Structures are given as structure tokens and as C-alpha cells.
């Protein structure tokens, strides 16, 4: 009788789980590829009722990447812009809030995707960090989005780049600009809106 290779067996099981979960995500986000052909009202309803809730960052990144590739359209890279070194503190209306997550150096986006807002600077009265929004236009200085919920639901809002601190030594530090957003087809359970009417599907890997 041959001995069962437990490591290989567990690897195969994990691959099967990943394949099944990926299939589930594609079923939940059915017809995602043609969402930009729908009226904005229907696009908002589509995303309001769909969310993949994940238990770790790796799963979030994997699902967001898969579903972004599914969406038809031009892939635009939002690149972190360095502002250079400055001395001392430089308060500015466009400076990111200290308590919010810093966005990635390169953010891949497509018109018609759903984003999460990491920082509500400039929109404090009607947006909260981690609110989900529909991306309707990509402009040089701003992203035009429509909130999925709240008093501004369905209205156009402009999300601008914010200033983020980089490396700092003594009183000298480097600053950069980036849009405070990330893809939100999938989110960590701790960041998902518990009150939203969503089809939340738990995604587990490993």
C-alpha cells in the first residue's frame, strides 16, 4: 500500500477550494463584463447587492484582480507622484488624515468598477472611510464617482489626490500624491458595511 503524501493532498485540496471560490465570485458578479452598458442607476444597484467578504488581504487582492480583469475597458494605472523633500510640517487642505490607510503606489482602475474610499477628506459630511463608490470617469486631477449609499447616492463626486508622507528623517521628510481609493469587489470583513443589503460571500484560501 502506498503512503499518502499529506502535503500534496492538502495542496490539492487548497487548489480545489481556490477554484471553487473563484467560480463562486464569477457567479456572484455575473455579467460584470458588460456593466458599463447599463444605466448608472442599475450599475449602483448591481454593486450594492454584491460583495466578496474575505478573511485576509491576500484573498482580497486575488479576487479584486480577477474581477477587474473580467471588466471590459481600458486599464488605467494611477501612479504615486513624488513631491520631493520638505522641511518641517506642511499643513495643507489636501493632506491625508493620519488615521487612514495609505493607498498603493500603483492603483489599476477601469471605468465601471467599484472602489472603496480610504479617506473622506473634503467629503466628511456624506462619505465615510471604506464607503464604496462607482467609478464613472477618470480625469487628470480627479476621479468622478457615484456613492452606492447615503444622501449623495448616485450623485457625481470628485475624488482628488491627497498628500501622503513617505520617508522621514528628523525634520526633513518626503511627500507624495495619490488617490485615496482601492478596488472593492472584495473587502475584508472588518471593513464591509454591516448594514448594507449585500449578497456577502465569504472567500477563504488556505
Coordinates of C-alpha atoms in Angstrom, one line a residue:
X1 CA 0.0 0.0 0.0
X2 CA 1.4 3.3 -1.0
X3 CA 1.8 6.1 1.6
X4 CA -0.4 9.1 1.2
X5 CA 1.6 12.4 0.7
X6 CA -0.2 14.6 3.2
X7 CA 1.4 17.8 2.0
X8 CA 0.5 17.1 -1.6
X9 CA -3.1 16.2 -0.6
X10 CA -3.5 19.4 1.3
X11 CA -2.1 21.4 -1.6
X12 CA -4.6 19.7 -3.9
X13 CA -7.5 20.5 -1.5
X14 CA -6.4 24.1 -1.3
X15 CA -6.3 24.4 -5.1
X16 CA -9.8 22.9 -5.3
X17 CA -11.1 25.4 -2.7
X18 CA -9.5 28.3 -4.6
X19 CA -11.0 27.2 -7.9
X20 CA -14.5 26.8 -6.3
X21 CA -14.3 30.2 -4.6
X22 CA -13.2 31.8 -7.8
X23 CA -16.1 30.2 -9.6
X24 CA -18.5 31.5 -6.9
X25 CA -17.1 35.0 -7.3
X26 CA -17.7 34.9 -11.1
X27 CA -21.3 33.7 -10.4
X28 CA -22.0 36.4 -7.9
X29 CA -20.5 39.0 -10.3
X30 CA -22.2 37.6 -13.3
X31 CA -22.3 39.8 -16.4
X32 CA -19.7 42.1 -14.8
X33 CA -18.0 42.5 -18.2
X34 CA -21.0 44.4 -19.6
X35 CA -21.9 46.5 -16.6
X36 CA -20.8 49.8 -18.3
X37 CA -23.6 49.3 -20.8
X38 CA -26.2 49.6 -18.1
X39 CA -27.7 52.9 -16.8
X40 CA -25.8 54.3 -13.8
X41 CA -28.8 53.5 -11.5
X42 CA -28.6 49.9 -12.5
X43 CA -24.8 49.8 -12.0
X44 CA -25.2 51.1 -8.5
X45 CA -27.9 48.5 -7.7
X46 CA -25.6 45.8 -9.1
X47 CA -22.7 46.7 -6.8
X48 CA -24.9 47.5 -3.8
X49 CA -26.1 43.9 -3.8
X50 CA -22.7 42.2 -4.3
X51 CA -19.6 41.9 -2.2
X52 CA -17.0 39.3 -1.6
X53 CA -16.1 39.3 2.1
X54 CA -12.6 37.9 2.7
X55 CA -10.7 37.0 5.8
X56 CA -7.2 38.1 4.7
X57 CA -5.5 40.7 2.4
X58 CA -4.2 38.0 0.1
X59 CA -7.8 36.9 -0.8
X60 CA -9.0 40.4 -1.2
X61 CA -6.2 41.2 -3.6
X62 CA -6.7 38.0 -5.6
X63 CA -10.5 38.4 -6.1
X64 CA -10.2 42.2 -6.9
X65 CA -7.5 41.4 -9.5
X66 CA -9.6 38.6 -11.1
X67 CA -12.8 40.7 -11.3
X68 CA -11.0 43.8 -12.5
X69 CA -9.6 41.7 -15.4
X70 CA -13.2 40.5 -16.1
X71 CA -14.4 44.0 -16.6
X72 CA -14.1 45.2 -20.2
X73 CA -12.4 48.6 -20.7
X74 CA -9.1 50.4 -20.6
X75 CA -6.9 49.7 -17.6
X76 CA -5.6 52.9 -16.2
X77 CA -2.7 53.0 -13.8
X78 CA -2.8 55.7 -11.1
X79 CA 0.8 56.2 -10.1
X80 CA 2.0 57.7 -6.8
X81 CA 3.5 61.2 -7.6
X82 CA 6.5 62.2 -5.5
X83 CA 6.6 65.9 -4.4
X84 CA 10.2 65.9 -3.1
X85 CA 11.7 66.6 0.3
X86 CA 10.3 69.4 2.6
X87 CA 11.5 70.7 6.0
X88 CA 9.1 70.7 9.0
X89 CA 5.4 70.3 9.0
X90 CA 3.4 71.5 6.0
X91 CA -0.3 71.6 6.8
X92 CA -2.4 71.5 3.7
X93 CA -6.1 71.1 2.9
X94 CA -5.1 68.2 0.7
X95 CA -3.1 66.3 3.3
X96 CA -4.4 62.8 4.1
X97 CA -5.9 62.1 7.5
X98 CA -3.4 60.4 9.9
X99 CA -5.7 57.6 10.8
X100 CA -6.4 56.3 7.3
X101 CA -4.7 53.6 5.3
X102 CA -2.2 54.8 2.7
X103 CA -3.1 53.7 -0.8
X104 CA -0.9 51.6 -3.1
X105 CA 1.9 53.2 -5.1
X106 CA 0.2 52.0 -8.3
X107 CA -3.6 51.5 -8.4
X108 CA -5.2 49.8 -11.5
X109 CA -8.7 51.1 -12.3
X110 CA -11.3 50.8 -15.0
X111 CA -14.4 52.9 -15.6
X112 CA -17.4 51.0 -14.2
X113 CA -15.6 49.3 -11.4
X114 CA -16.4 49.7 -7.7
X115 CA -13.9 51.4 -5.3
X116 CA -13.6 51.9 -1.6
X117 CA -12.7 55.4 -0.3
X118 CA -9.8 55.2 2.1
X119 CA -10.0 58.9 3.2
X120 CA -13.1 61.1 3.2
X121 CA -11.1 64.4 3.3
X122 CA -13.2 67.0 1.6
X123 CA -16.3 64.8 1.7
X124 CA -16.7 64.4 5.5
X125 CA -20.4 65.2 5.6
X126 CA -21.5 62.5 3.4
X127 CA -18.8 59.9 2.9
X128 CA -17.0 57.6 5.5
X129 CA -13.7 55.8 5.1
X130 CA -14.4 52.4 3.4
X131 CA -17.6 53.6 1.7
X132 CA -18.0 52.0 -1.7
X133 CA -18.4 54.1 -4.9
X134 CA -18.9 53.5 -8.6
X135 CA -16.1 54.9 -10.8
X136 CA -17.7 56.7 -13.7
X137 CA -14.8 58.8 -15.1
X138 CA -11.0 59.0 -14.8
X139 CA -9.7 62.6 -15.1
X140 CA -6.2 64.0 -14.8
X141 CA -6.9 65.7 -11.4
X142 CA -9.8 63.7 -10.1
X143 CA -11.8 60.5 -10.2
X144 CA -15.6 61.1 -10.8
X145 CA -17.5 58.6 -8.6
X146 CA -21.1 57.9 -7.5
X147 CA -21.6 56.8 -3.9
X148 CA -23.6 53.5 -3.6
X149 CA -25.3 54.6 -0.4
X150 CA -26.0 57.7 1.7
X151 CA -27.5 61.1 1.0
X152 CA -25.3 61.6 -2.1
X153 CA -26.1 58.2 -3.6
X154 CA -26.0 58.3 -7.4
X155 CA -24.6 61.9 -7.5
X156 CA -21.3 62.7 -9.1
X157 CA -18.5 63.5 -6.6
X158 CA -14.8 64.3 -7.4
X159 CA -12.1 62.4 -5.5
X160 CA -8.8 64.2 -5.7
X161 CA -5.3 63.1 -4.9
X162 CA -4.2 63.6 -1.3
X163 CA -0.7 64.3 0.1
X164 CA 0.9 61.3 1.9
X165 CA 4.1 61.3 3.9
X166 CA 6.9 59.0 2.8
X167 CA 10.4 58.5 4.3
X168 CA 11.2 60.9 7.2
X169 CA 14.5 61.8 8.8
X170 CA 14.5 64.3 11.6
X171 CA 12.6 67.4 10.4
X172 CA 13.0 66.5 6.7
X173 CA 10.5 64.2 5.1
X174 CA 9.3 63.3 1.6
X175 CA 5.7 63.8 0.4
X176 CA 3.7 62.2 -2.4
X177 CA 0.3 62.4 -4.1
X178 CA -2.1 59.5 -4.6
X179 CA -5.8 58.9 -4.9
X180 CA -7.3 57.6 -1.6
X181 CA -9.0 54.6 -3.1
X182 CA -8.7 50.8 -3.8
X183 CA -10.7 48.2 -5.6
X184 CA -13.7 47.0 -3.7
X185 CA -15.2 44.0 -5.5
X186 CA -13.9 42.2 -2.4
X187 CA -13.1 43.6 1.1
X188 CA -12.0 42.4 4.5
X189 CA -15.0 41.5 6.7
X190 CA -13.9 44.2 9.2
X191 CA -14.2 46.9 6.6
X192 CA -17.5 45.8 5.0
X193 CA -20.7 47.8 5.7
X194 CA -22.7 45.5 8.1
X195 CA -25.9 47.5 7.4
X196 CA -25.8 47.3 3.6
X197 CA -28.2 45.0 1.7
X198 CA -25.5 42.8 0.2
X199 CA -25.0 39.3 -1.0
X200 CA -21.9 38.7 1.1
X201 CA -20.0 35.6 0.1
X202 CA -17.1 34.6 2.4
X203 CA -14.0 33.7 0.5
X204 CA -11.3 31.6 2.1
X205 CA -7.9 30.4 0.8
X206 CA -5.5 28.1 2.5

